[in-house]
Short mmCIF file of C-alpha atoms in Angstrom, two decimals:
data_model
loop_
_atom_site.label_atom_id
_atom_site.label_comp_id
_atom_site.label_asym_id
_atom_site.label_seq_id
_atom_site.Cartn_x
_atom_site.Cartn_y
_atom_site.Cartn_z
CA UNK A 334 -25.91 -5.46 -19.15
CA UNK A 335 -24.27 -3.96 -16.16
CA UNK A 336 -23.97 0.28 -15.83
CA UNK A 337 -20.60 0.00 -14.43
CA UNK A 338 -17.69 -2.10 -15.27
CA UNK A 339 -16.97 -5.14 -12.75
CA UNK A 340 -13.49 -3.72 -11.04
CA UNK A 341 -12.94 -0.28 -10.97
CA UNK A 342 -16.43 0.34 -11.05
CA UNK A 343 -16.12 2.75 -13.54
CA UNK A 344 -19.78 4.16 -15.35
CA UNK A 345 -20.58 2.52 -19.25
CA UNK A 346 -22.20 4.86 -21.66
CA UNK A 347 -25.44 3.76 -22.01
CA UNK A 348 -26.86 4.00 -25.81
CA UNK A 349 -30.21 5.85 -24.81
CA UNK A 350 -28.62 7.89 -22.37
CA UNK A 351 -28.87 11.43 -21.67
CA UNK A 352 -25.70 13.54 -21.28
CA UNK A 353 -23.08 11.15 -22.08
CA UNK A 354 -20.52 13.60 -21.53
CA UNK A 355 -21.11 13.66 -17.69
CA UNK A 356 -20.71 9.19 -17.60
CA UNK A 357 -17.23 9.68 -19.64
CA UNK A 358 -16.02 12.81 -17.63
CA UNK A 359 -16.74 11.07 -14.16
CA UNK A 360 -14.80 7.90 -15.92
CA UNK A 361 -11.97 10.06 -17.09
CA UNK A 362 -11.97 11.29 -12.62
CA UNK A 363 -12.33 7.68 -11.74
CA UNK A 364 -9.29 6.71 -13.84
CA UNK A 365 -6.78 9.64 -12.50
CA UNK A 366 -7.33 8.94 -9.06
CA UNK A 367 -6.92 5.28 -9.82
CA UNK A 368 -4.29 4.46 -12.18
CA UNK A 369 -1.17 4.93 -10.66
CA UNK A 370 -2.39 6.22 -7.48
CA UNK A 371 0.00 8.76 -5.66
CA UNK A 372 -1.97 9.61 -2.22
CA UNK A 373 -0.45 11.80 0.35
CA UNK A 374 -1.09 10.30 3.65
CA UNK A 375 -2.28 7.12 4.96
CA UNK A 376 -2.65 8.85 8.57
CA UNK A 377 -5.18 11.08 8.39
CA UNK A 378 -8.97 10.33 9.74
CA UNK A 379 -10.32 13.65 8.53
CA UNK A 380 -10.32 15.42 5.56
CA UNK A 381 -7.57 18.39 5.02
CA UNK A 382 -8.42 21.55 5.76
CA UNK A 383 -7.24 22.90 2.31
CA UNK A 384 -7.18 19.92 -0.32
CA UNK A 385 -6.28 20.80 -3.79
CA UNK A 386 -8.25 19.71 -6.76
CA UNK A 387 -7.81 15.75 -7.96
CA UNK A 388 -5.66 15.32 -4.76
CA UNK A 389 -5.60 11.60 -3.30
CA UNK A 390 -5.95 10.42 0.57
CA UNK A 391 -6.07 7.30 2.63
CA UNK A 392 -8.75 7.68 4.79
CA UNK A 393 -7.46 6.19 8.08
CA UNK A 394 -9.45 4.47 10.79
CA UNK A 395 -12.04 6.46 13.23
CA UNK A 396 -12.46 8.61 10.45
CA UNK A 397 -14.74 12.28 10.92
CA UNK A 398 -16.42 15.19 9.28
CA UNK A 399 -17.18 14.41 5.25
CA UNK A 400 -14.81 11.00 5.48
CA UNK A 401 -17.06 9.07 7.94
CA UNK A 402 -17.69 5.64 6.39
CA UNK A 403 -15.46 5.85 4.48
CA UNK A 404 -12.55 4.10 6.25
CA UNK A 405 -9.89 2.79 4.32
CA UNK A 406 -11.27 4.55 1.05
CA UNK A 407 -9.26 6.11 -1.49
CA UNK A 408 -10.71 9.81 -1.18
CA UNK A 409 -10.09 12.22 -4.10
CA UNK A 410 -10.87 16.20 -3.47
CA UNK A 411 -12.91 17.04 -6.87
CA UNK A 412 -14.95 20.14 -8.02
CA UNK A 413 -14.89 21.13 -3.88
CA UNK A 414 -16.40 18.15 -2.51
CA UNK A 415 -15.42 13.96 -1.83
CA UNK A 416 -15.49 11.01 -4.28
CA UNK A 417 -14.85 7.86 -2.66
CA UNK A 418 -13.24 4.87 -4.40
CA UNK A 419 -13.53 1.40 -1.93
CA UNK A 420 -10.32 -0.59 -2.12
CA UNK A 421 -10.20 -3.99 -4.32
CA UNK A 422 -7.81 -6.91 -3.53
CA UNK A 423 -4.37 -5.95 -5.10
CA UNK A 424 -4.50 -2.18 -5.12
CA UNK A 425 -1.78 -0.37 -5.15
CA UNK A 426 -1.09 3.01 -3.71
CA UNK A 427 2.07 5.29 -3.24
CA UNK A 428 1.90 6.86 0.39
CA UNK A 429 3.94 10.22 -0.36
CA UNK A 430 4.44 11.54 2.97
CA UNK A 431 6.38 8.00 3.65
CA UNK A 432 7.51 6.75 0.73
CA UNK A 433 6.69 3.85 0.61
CA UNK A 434 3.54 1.61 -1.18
CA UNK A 435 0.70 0.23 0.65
CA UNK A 436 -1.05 -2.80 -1.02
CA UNK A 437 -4.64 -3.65 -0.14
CA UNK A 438 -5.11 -7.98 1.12
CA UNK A 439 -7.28 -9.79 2.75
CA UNK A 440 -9.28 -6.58 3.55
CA UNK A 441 -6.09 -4.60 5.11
CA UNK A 442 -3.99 -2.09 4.32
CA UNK A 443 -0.41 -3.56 4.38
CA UNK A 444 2.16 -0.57 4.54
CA UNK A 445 5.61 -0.71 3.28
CA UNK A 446 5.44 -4.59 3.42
CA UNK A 447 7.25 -5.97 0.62
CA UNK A 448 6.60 -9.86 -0.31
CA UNK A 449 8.28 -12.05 -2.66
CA UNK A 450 10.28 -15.37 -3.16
CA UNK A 451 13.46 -14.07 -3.64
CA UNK A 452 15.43 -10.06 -3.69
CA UNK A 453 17.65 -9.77 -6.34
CA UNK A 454 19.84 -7.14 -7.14
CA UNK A 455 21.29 -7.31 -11.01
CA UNK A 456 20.32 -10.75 -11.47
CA UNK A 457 21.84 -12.15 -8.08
CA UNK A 458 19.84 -13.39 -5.45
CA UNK A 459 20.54 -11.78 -2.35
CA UNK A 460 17.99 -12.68 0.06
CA UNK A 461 16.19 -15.56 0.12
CA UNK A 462 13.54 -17.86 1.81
CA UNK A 463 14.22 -17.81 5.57
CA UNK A 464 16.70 -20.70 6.66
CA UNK A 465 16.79 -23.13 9.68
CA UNK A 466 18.18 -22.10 12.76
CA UNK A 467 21.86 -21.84 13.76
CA UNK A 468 22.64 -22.46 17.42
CA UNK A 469 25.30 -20.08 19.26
CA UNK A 470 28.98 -21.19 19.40
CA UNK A 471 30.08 -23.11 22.37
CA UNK A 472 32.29 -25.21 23.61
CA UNK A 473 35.80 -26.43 21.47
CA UNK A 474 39.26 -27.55 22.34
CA UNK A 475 40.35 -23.77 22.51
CA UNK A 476 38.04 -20.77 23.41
CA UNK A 477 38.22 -17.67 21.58
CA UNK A 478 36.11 -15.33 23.59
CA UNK A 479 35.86 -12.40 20.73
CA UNK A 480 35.55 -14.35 17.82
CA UNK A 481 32.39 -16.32 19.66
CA UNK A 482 31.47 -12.64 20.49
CA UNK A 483 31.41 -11.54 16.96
CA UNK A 484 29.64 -14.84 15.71
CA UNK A 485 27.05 -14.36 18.38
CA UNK A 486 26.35 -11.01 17.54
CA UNK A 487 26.31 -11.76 13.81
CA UNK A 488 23.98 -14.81 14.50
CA UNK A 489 21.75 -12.20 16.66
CA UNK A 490 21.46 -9.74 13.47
CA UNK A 491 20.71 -12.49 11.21
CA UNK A 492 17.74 -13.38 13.61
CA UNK A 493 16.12 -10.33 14.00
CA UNK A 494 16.23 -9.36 10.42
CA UNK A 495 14.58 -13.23 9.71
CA UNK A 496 17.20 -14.27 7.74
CA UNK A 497 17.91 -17.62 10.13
CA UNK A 498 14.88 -18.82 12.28
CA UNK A 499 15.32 -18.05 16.18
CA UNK A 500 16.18 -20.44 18.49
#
């Protein structure tokens, strides 16, 4: 048998061990910074100058001082020092300073990326998968030069938001 369990990594209480209070304690740590993690920067490569107790952090890239190798670690300030927690496929975190969530794949960090198949909003699809592309109004037995304006420019926001493919 294993001392740790296989995902979070969190410590078993071993039957002959010592102390058991100290295993269930660091479990009870492991699970607040873990559970619904709220962190409160993704942008910082060293660690705060004054961290408060059970507070959360991304540690960002090129990080320094008590964070080094520790990139992309969730780091939790506990008893005045660093525990480290390595990101697993799938986590979750709440980036408070942004406001948005950043979800760990394929060994990244993906910030404020949402995915899906569809957005709905009350039970009606509003966005969907992205379409084929549209081509630009032109010619026609009669030219009306601001309604081709307005379908051009509508056409260009539907591109760049990926709504229709580009042309």
């Amino acid at each position: 048998m294993t001392d740790q369990t296989p995902r979070l990594q969190m410590p078993y209480i071993i039957a002959s061990q010592a102390q058991k209070e100290v295993s269930h304690n660091q479990a009870l740590n492991q699970l607040d910074a873990l559970v619904q993690p709220v962190v409160e920067t993704a942008d910082l490569s060293e660690p705060p100058l004054t961290p408060m107790a059970g507070g959360l952090w991304l540690v960002a890239s090129g990080a320094s001082g008590d964070w080094v190798g520790h990139e992309d670690h969730v780091a939790q300030y506990m008893g005045g020092g660093w525990l480290f927690y390595a990101p697993f496929e799938g986590m979750c975190v709440r980036v408070k300073d942004q406001n948005i969530t950043a979800r760990y794949v394929a060994g990244l960090w993906r910030k404020g990326q949402v995915t899906g198949l569809s957005f709905e909003i009350s039970g009606q699809q509003v966005v969907g998968p992205q379409q084929g592309a549209v081509s630009d109004p032109v010619g026609g037995a009669i030219i009306d030069t601001e309604a081709r304006l307005a379908l051009t420019e509508l056409l260009a926001a539907l591109r760049y938001h990926g709504l229709i493919a580009a042309l």
